[in-house]
PDB file of C-alpha atoms in Angstrom:
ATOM      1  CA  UNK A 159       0.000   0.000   0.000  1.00 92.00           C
ATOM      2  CA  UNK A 160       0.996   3.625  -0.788  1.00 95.00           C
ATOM      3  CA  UNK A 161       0.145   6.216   1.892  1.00 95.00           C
ATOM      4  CA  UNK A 162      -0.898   9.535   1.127  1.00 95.00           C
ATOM      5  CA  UNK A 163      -0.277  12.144   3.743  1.00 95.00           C
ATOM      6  CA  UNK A 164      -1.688  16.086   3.386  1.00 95.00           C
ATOM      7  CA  UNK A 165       1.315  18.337   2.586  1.00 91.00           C
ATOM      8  CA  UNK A 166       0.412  21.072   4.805  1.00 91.00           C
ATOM      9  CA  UNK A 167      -0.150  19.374   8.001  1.00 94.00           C
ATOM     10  CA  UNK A 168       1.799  16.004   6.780  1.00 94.00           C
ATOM     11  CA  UNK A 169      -0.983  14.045   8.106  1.00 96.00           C
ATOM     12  CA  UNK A 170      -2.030  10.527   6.734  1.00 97.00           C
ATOM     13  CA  UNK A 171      -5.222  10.667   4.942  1.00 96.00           C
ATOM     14  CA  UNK A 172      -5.284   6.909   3.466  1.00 96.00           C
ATOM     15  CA  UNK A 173      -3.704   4.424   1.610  1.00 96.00           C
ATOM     16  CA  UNK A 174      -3.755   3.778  -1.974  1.00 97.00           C
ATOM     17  CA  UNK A 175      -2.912   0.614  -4.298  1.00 96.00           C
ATOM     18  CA  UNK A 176      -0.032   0.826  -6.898  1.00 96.00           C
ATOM     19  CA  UNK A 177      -2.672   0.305  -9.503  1.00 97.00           C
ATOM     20  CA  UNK A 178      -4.493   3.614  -7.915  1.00 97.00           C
ATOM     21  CA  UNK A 179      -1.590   5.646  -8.434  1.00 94.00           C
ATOM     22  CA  UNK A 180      -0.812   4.463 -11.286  1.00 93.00           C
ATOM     23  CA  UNK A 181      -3.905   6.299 -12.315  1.00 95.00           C
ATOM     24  CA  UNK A 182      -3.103   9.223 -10.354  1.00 92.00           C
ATOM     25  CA  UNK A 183      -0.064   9.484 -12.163  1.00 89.00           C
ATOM     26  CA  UNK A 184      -1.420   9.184 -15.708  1.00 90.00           C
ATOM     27  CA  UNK A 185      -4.510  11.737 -15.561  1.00 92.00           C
ATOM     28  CA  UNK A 186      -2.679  13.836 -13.312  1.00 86.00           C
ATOM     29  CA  UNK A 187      -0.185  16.900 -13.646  1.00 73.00           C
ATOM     30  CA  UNK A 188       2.471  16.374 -10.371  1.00 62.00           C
ATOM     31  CA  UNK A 189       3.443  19.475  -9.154  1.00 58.00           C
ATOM     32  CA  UNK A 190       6.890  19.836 -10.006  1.00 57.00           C
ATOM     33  CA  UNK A 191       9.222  17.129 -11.803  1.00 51.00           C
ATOM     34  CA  UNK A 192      10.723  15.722  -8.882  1.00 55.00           C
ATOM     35  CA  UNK A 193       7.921  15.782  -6.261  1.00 67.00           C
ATOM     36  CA  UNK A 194       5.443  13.499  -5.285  1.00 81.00           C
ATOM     37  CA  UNK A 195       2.568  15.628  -4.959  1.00 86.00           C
ATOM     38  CA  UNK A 196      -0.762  16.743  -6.336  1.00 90.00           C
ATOM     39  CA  UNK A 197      -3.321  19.756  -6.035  1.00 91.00           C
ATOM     40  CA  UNK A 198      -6.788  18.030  -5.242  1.00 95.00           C
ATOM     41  CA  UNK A 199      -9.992  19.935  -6.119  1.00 96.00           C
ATOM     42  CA  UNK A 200     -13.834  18.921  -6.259  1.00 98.00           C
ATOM     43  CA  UNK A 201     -13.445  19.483 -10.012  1.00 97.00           C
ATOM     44  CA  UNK A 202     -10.643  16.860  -9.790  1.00 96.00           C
ATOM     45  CA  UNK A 203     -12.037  14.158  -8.108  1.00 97.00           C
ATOM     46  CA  UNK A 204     -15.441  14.694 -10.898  1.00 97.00           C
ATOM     47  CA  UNK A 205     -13.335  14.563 -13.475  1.00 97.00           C
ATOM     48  CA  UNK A 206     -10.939  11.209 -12.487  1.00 97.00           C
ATOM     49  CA  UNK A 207     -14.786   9.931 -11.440  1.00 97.00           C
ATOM     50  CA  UNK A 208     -15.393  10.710 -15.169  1.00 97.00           C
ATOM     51  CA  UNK A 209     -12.313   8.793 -16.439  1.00 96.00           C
ATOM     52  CA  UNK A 210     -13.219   5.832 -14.390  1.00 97.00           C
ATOM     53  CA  UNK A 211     -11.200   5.812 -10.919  1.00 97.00           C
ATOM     54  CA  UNK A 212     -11.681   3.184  -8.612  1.00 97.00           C
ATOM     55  CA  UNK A 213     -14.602   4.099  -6.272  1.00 98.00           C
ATOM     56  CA  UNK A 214     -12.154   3.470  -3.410  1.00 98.00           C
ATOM     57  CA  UNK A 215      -9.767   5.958  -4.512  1.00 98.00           C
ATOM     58  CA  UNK A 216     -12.111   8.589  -5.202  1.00 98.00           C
ATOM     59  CA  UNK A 217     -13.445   7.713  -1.712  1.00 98.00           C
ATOM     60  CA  UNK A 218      -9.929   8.651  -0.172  1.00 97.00           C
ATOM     61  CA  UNK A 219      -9.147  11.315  -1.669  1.00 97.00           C
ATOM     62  CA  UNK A 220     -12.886  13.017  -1.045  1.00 97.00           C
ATOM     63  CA  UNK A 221     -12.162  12.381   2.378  1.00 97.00           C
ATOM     64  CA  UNK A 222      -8.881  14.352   1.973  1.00 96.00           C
ATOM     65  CA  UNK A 223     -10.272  16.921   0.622  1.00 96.00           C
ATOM     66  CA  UNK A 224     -13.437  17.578   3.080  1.00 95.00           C
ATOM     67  CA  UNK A 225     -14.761  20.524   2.959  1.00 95.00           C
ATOM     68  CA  UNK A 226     -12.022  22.618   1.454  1.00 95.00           C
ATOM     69  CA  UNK A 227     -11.485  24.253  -1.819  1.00 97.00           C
ATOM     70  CA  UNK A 228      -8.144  22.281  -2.061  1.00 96.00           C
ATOM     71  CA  UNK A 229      -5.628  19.704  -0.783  1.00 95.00           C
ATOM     72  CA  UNK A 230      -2.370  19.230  -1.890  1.00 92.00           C
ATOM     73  CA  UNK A 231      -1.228  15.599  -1.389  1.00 93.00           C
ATOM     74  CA  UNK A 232       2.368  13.313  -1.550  1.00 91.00           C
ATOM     75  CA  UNK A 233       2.384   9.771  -1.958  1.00 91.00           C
ATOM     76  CA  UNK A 234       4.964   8.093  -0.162  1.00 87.00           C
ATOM     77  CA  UNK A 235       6.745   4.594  -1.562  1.00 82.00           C
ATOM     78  CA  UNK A 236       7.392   3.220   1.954  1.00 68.00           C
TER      79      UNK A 236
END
């Protein structure tokens, strides 16, 4: 399993499968070449819904999110 943890407070919000971020990673712009993290919005949780992400990834990272605008997220290879 791949933990993701919220950049600002670098607290774990869930785990994901290599096959999950594998799909991060392909419809997804990280935010510099060498990091490990992305900028979460509602609008991009709709559209990886759209392009068919596993309900229990879209689960996490709606939980990650909350009620916020944004969430930037790592991923981290333990």
């Amino acid at each position: 399993m791949i933990s993701l943890f919220n950049n600002e407070s670098d607290q774990e919000v869930g785990e994901i499968t290599e096959a999950q971020l594998d799909f991060l990673q392909e419809n997804l712009v990280e935010e510099t070449l060498d990091a490990t993290s992305y900028n979460i919005t509602p609008v991009v949780v709709s559209s990886l819904e759209n392009l068919g992400a596993d309900p229990d990834l879209i689960e996490v990272l709606k939980a990650a999110l909350g009620s916020r605008a944004s969430v930037d997220l790592r991923y981290d290879l333990d």
